[in-house]
Amino acid sequence: QVQLVESGGGLVQPGGSLRLSCAASGFTFSSYAMSWYRQAPGKERELVARITRFGGSTNNADSVKGRFTIARDNVKNTVYLQMNSLKPEDTAVYYCNAKGAAWGVMGYDYWGQGTQVTVSS
């Protein structure tokens, strides 16, 4: 049974930091590129950050460059999103995504249930 379980969300003041975690199980974690997406009320889901299978390459959305860092631990089967200098516009539900990136799992795509991040004073 595939599971992606996010944690670490919450309420934080502008300028503060949070670290999100996504624990994966039920599939070969290192065969998947991992991403964080977010969706604010009334807006479409957008890509925040992506990391390749072994962490050799990452990509961040322009809106979070220099503030957010994605990382993964293929031993713990966990992907992280370190969020610094948070702004009110970062308020959203954050979702973990796993996308198959190896032979035999291309096309597989899994989502977590999301974790709420609220940036407010």
PDB file of C-alpha atoms in Angstrom:
ATOM      1  CA  GLN A   1       0.000   0.000   0.000  1.00  0.00           C
ATOM      2  CA  VAL A   2       1.489   3.278  -1.151  1.00  0.00           C
ATOM      3  CA  GLN A   3       1.523   6.052   1.407  1.00  0.00           C
ATOM      4  CA  LEU A   4       2.881   9.575   1.444  1.00  0.00           C
ATOM      5  CA  VAL A   5       2.390  11.185   4.828  1.00  0.00           C
ATOM      6  CA  GLU A   6       3.197  14.874   5.215  1.00  0.00           C
ATOM      7  CA  SER A   7       3.896  16.544   8.532  1.00  0.00           C
ATOM      8  CA  GLY A   8       5.343  19.757   9.902  1.00  0.00           C
ATOM      9  CA  GLY A   9       2.757  22.261   8.801  1.00  0.00           C
ATOM     10  CA  GLY A  10       1.249  24.843  11.090  1.00  0.00           C
ATOM     11  CA  LEU A  11       0.885  28.512  11.877  1.00  0.00           C
ATOM     12  CA  VAL A  12       3.990  30.694  11.692  1.00  0.00           C
ATOM     13  CA  GLN A  13       4.628  34.426  11.725  1.00  0.00           C
ATOM     14  CA  PRO A  14       5.985  36.222   8.658  1.00  0.00           C
ATOM     15  CA  GLY A  15       9.742  35.794   8.493  1.00  0.00           C
ATOM     16  CA  GLY A  16       9.604  32.514  10.351  1.00  0.00           C
ATOM     17  CA  SER A  17      10.603  29.012   9.314  1.00  0.00           C
ATOM     18  CA  LEU A  18       9.028  25.587   9.028  1.00  0.00           C
ATOM     19  CA  ARG A  19      10.305  22.218   7.875  1.00  0.00           C
ATOM     20  CA  LEU A  20       7.888  19.904   6.155  1.00  0.00           C
ATOM     21  CA  SER A  21       8.490  16.174   5.990  1.00  0.00           C
ATOM     22  CA  CYS A  22       6.950  13.533   3.760  1.00  0.00           C
ATOM     23  CA  ALA A  23       7.415   9.916   4.786  1.00  0.00           C
ATOM     24  CA  ALA A  24       6.988   7.433   1.951  1.00  0.00           C
ATOM     25  CA  SER A  25       6.156   3.753   2.091  1.00  0.00           C
ATOM     26  CA  GLY A  26       4.874   1.005  -0.164  1.00  0.00           C
ATOM     27  CA  PHE A  27       7.132   1.716  -3.140  1.00  0.00           C
ATOM     28  CA  THR A  28      10.807   1.938  -4.044  1.00  0.00           C
ATOM     29  CA  PHE A  29      11.498   5.482  -2.942  1.00  0.00           C
ATOM     30  CA  SER A  30      14.758   5.916  -4.847  1.00  0.00           C
ATOM     31  CA  SER A  31      12.991   5.124  -8.141  1.00  0.00           C
ATOM     32  CA  TYR A  32      10.887   8.257  -7.842  1.00  0.00           C
ATOM     33  CA  ALA A  33      11.505  11.940  -8.297  1.00  0.00           C
ATOM     34  CA  MET A  34       9.936  13.803  -5.402  1.00  0.00           C
ATOM     35  CA  SER A  35       8.227  17.154  -5.419  1.00  0.00           C
ATOM     36  CA  TRP A  36       6.361  19.560  -3.198  1.00  0.00           C
ATOM     37  CA  TYR A  37       3.312  21.338  -4.573  1.00  0.00           C
ATOM     38  CA  ARG A  38       1.023  23.828  -2.910  1.00  0.00           C
ATOM     39  CA  GLN A  39      -2.506  25.058  -3.394  1.00  0.00           C
ATOM     40  CA  ALA A  40      -3.857  28.271  -1.952  1.00  0.00           C
ATOM     41  CA  PRO A  41      -7.612  28.902  -1.661  1.00  0.00           C
ATOM     42  CA  GLY A  42      -9.080  29.755  -5.027  1.00  0.00           C
ATOM     43  CA  LYS A  43      -5.848  29.042  -6.874  1.00  0.00           C
ATOM     44  CA  GLU A  44      -4.490  26.167  -8.899  1.00  0.00           C
ATOM     45  CA  ARG A  45      -2.011  23.725  -7.467  1.00  0.00           C
ATOM     46  CA  GLU A  46       1.530  24.832  -8.271  1.00  0.00           C
ATOM     47  CA  LEU A  47       4.939  23.201  -8.173  1.00  0.00           C
ATOM     48  CA  VAL A  48       7.138  24.491  -5.367  1.00  0.00           C
ATOM     49  CA  ALA A  49      10.248  22.336  -5.590  1.00  0.00           C
ATOM     50  CA  ARG A  50      11.446  19.096  -7.149  1.00  0.00           C
ATOM     51  CA  ILE A  51      14.367  16.774  -6.479  1.00  0.00           C
ATOM     52  CA  THR A  52      15.696  13.953  -8.621  1.00  0.00           C
ATOM     53  CA  ARG A  53      15.987  10.338  -7.530  1.00  0.00           C
ATOM     54  CA  PHE A  54      19.318  10.617  -5.754  1.00  0.00           C
ATOM     55  CA  GLY A  55      19.220  14.307  -4.966  1.00  0.00           C
ATOM     56  CA  GLY A  56      21.657  15.320  -7.675  1.00  0.00           C
ATOM     57  CA  SER A  57      19.422  18.036  -9.031  1.00  0.00           C
ATOM     58  CA  THR A  58      16.763  20.290  -7.590  1.00  0.00           C
ATOM     59  CA  ASN A  59      14.466  22.903  -9.047  1.00  0.00           C
ATOM     60  CA  ASN A  60      12.551  25.588  -7.203  1.00  0.00           C
ATOM     61  CA  ALA A  61       9.744  27.844  -8.292  1.00  0.00           C
ATOM     62  CA  ASP A  62      10.864  31.439  -8.786  1.00  0.00           C
ATOM     63  CA  SER A  63       8.601  32.539  -5.941  1.00  0.00           C
ATOM     64  CA  VAL A  64      10.546  30.480  -3.378  1.00  0.00           C
ATOM     65  CA  LYS A  65      14.106  30.624  -4.708  1.00  0.00           C
ATOM     66  CA  GLY A  66      16.574  31.542  -2.007  1.00  0.00           C
ATOM     67  CA  ARG A  67      14.032  30.768   0.728  1.00  0.00           C
ATOM     68  CA  PHE A  68      12.993  27.113   0.347  1.00  0.00           C
ATOM     69  CA  THR A  69      15.218  24.058   0.081  1.00  0.00           C
ATOM     70  CA  ILE A  70      14.155  20.553  -0.883  1.00  0.00           C
ATOM     71  CA  ALA A  71      16.146  17.533   0.267  1.00  0.00           C
ATOM     72  CA  ARG A  72      15.672  13.784   0.497  1.00  0.00           C
ATOM     73  CA  ASP A  73      16.954  10.868   2.520  1.00  0.00           C
ATOM     74  CA  ASN A  74      16.750   7.627   0.575  1.00  0.00           C
ATOM     75  CA  VAL A  75      17.544   5.596   3.686  1.00  0.00           C
ATOM     76  CA  LYS A  76      14.666   7.084   5.657  1.00  0.00           C
ATOM     77  CA  ASN A  77      12.414   7.253   2.572  1.00  0.00           C
ATOM     78  CA  THR A  78      11.632  10.846   3.404  1.00  0.00           C
ATOM     79  CA  VAL A  79      11.628  14.124   1.506  1.00  0.00           C
ATOM     80  CA  TYR A  80      11.874  17.476   3.248  1.00  0.00           C
ATOM     81  CA  LEU A  81      11.046  21.072   2.472  1.00  0.00           C
ATOM     82  CA  GLN A  82      12.882  23.637   4.561  1.00  0.00           C
ATOM     83  CA  MET A  83      10.994  26.917   4.350  1.00  0.00           C
ATOM     84  CA  ASN A  84      12.661  30.095   5.574  1.00  0.00           C
ATOM     85  CA  SER A  85      11.667  33.768   5.446  1.00  0.00           C
ATOM     86  CA  LEU A  86       8.040  32.775   5.108  1.00  0.00           C
ATOM     87  CA  LYS A  87       5.576  35.273   3.675  1.00  0.00           C
ATOM     88  CA  PRO A  88       1.791  35.461   3.953  1.00  0.00           C
ATOM     89  CA  GLU A  89       1.574  34.513   0.284  1.00  0.00           C
ATOM     90  CA  ASP A  90       3.165  31.156   1.146  1.00  0.00           C
ATOM     91  CA  THR A  91      -0.048  30.216   2.934  1.00  0.00           C
ATOM     92  CA  ALA A  92      -1.406  27.086   1.281  1.00  0.00           C
ATOM     93  CA  VAL A  93      -1.923  23.372   1.623  1.00  0.00           C
ATOM     94  CA  TYR A  94       1.392  21.708   0.772  1.00  0.00           C
ATOM     95  CA  TYR A  95       1.356  18.339  -0.979  1.00  0.00           C
ATOM     96  CA  CYS A  96       4.052  15.747  -1.437  1.00  0.00           C
ATOM     97  CA  ASN A  97       4.268  14.065  -4.839  1.00  0.00           C
ATOM     98  CA  ALA A  98       6.166  11.007  -6.067  1.00  0.00           C
ATOM     99  CA  LYS A  99       6.624  10.529  -9.806  1.00  0.00           C
ATOM    100  CA  GLY A 100       8.123   7.379 -11.266  1.00  0.00           C
ATOM    101  CA  ALA A 101      11.534   8.087 -12.815  1.00  0.00           C
ATOM    102  CA  ALA A 102      13.020   4.658 -13.396  1.00  0.00           C
ATOM    103  CA  TRP A 103      12.394   1.780 -15.741  1.00  0.00           C
ATOM    104  CA  GLY A 104       9.252  -0.065 -14.736  1.00  0.00           C
ATOM    105  CA  VAL A 105       7.648   2.776 -12.782  1.00  0.00           C
ATOM    106  CA  MET A 106       7.422   5.508 -15.379  1.00  0.00           C
ATOM    107  CA  GLY A 107       3.921   6.923 -15.333  1.00  0.00           C
ATOM    108  CA  TYR A 108       3.278   6.145 -11.685  1.00  0.00           C
ATOM    109  CA  ASP A 109       2.252   9.214  -9.735  1.00  0.00           C
ATOM    110  CA  TYR A 110       1.366   9.370  -6.041  1.00  0.00           C
ATOM    111  CA  TRP A 111       0.115  12.170  -3.795  1.00  0.00           C
ATOM    112  CA  GLY A 112      -0.003  12.785  -0.084  1.00  0.00           C
ATOM    113  CA  GLN A 113      -3.013  14.155   1.736  1.00  0.00           C
ATOM    114  CA  GLY A 114      -1.499  17.592   2.282  1.00  0.00           C
ATOM    115  CA  THR A 115      -0.474  19.691   5.255  1.00  0.00           C
ATOM    116  CA  GLN A 116      -1.661  23.220   5.959  1.00  0.00           C
ATOM    117  CA  VAL A 117       0.861  26.040   6.226  1.00  0.00           C
ATOM    118  CA  THR A 118      -0.449  29.388   7.413  1.00  0.00           C
ATOM    119  CA  VAL A 119       1.781  32.451   7.560  1.00  0.00           C
ATOM    120  CA  SER A 120       0.150  35.194   9.575  1.00  0.00           C
ATOM    121  CA  SER A 121       0.850  37.616  12.384  1.00  0.00           C
TER     122      SER A 121
END
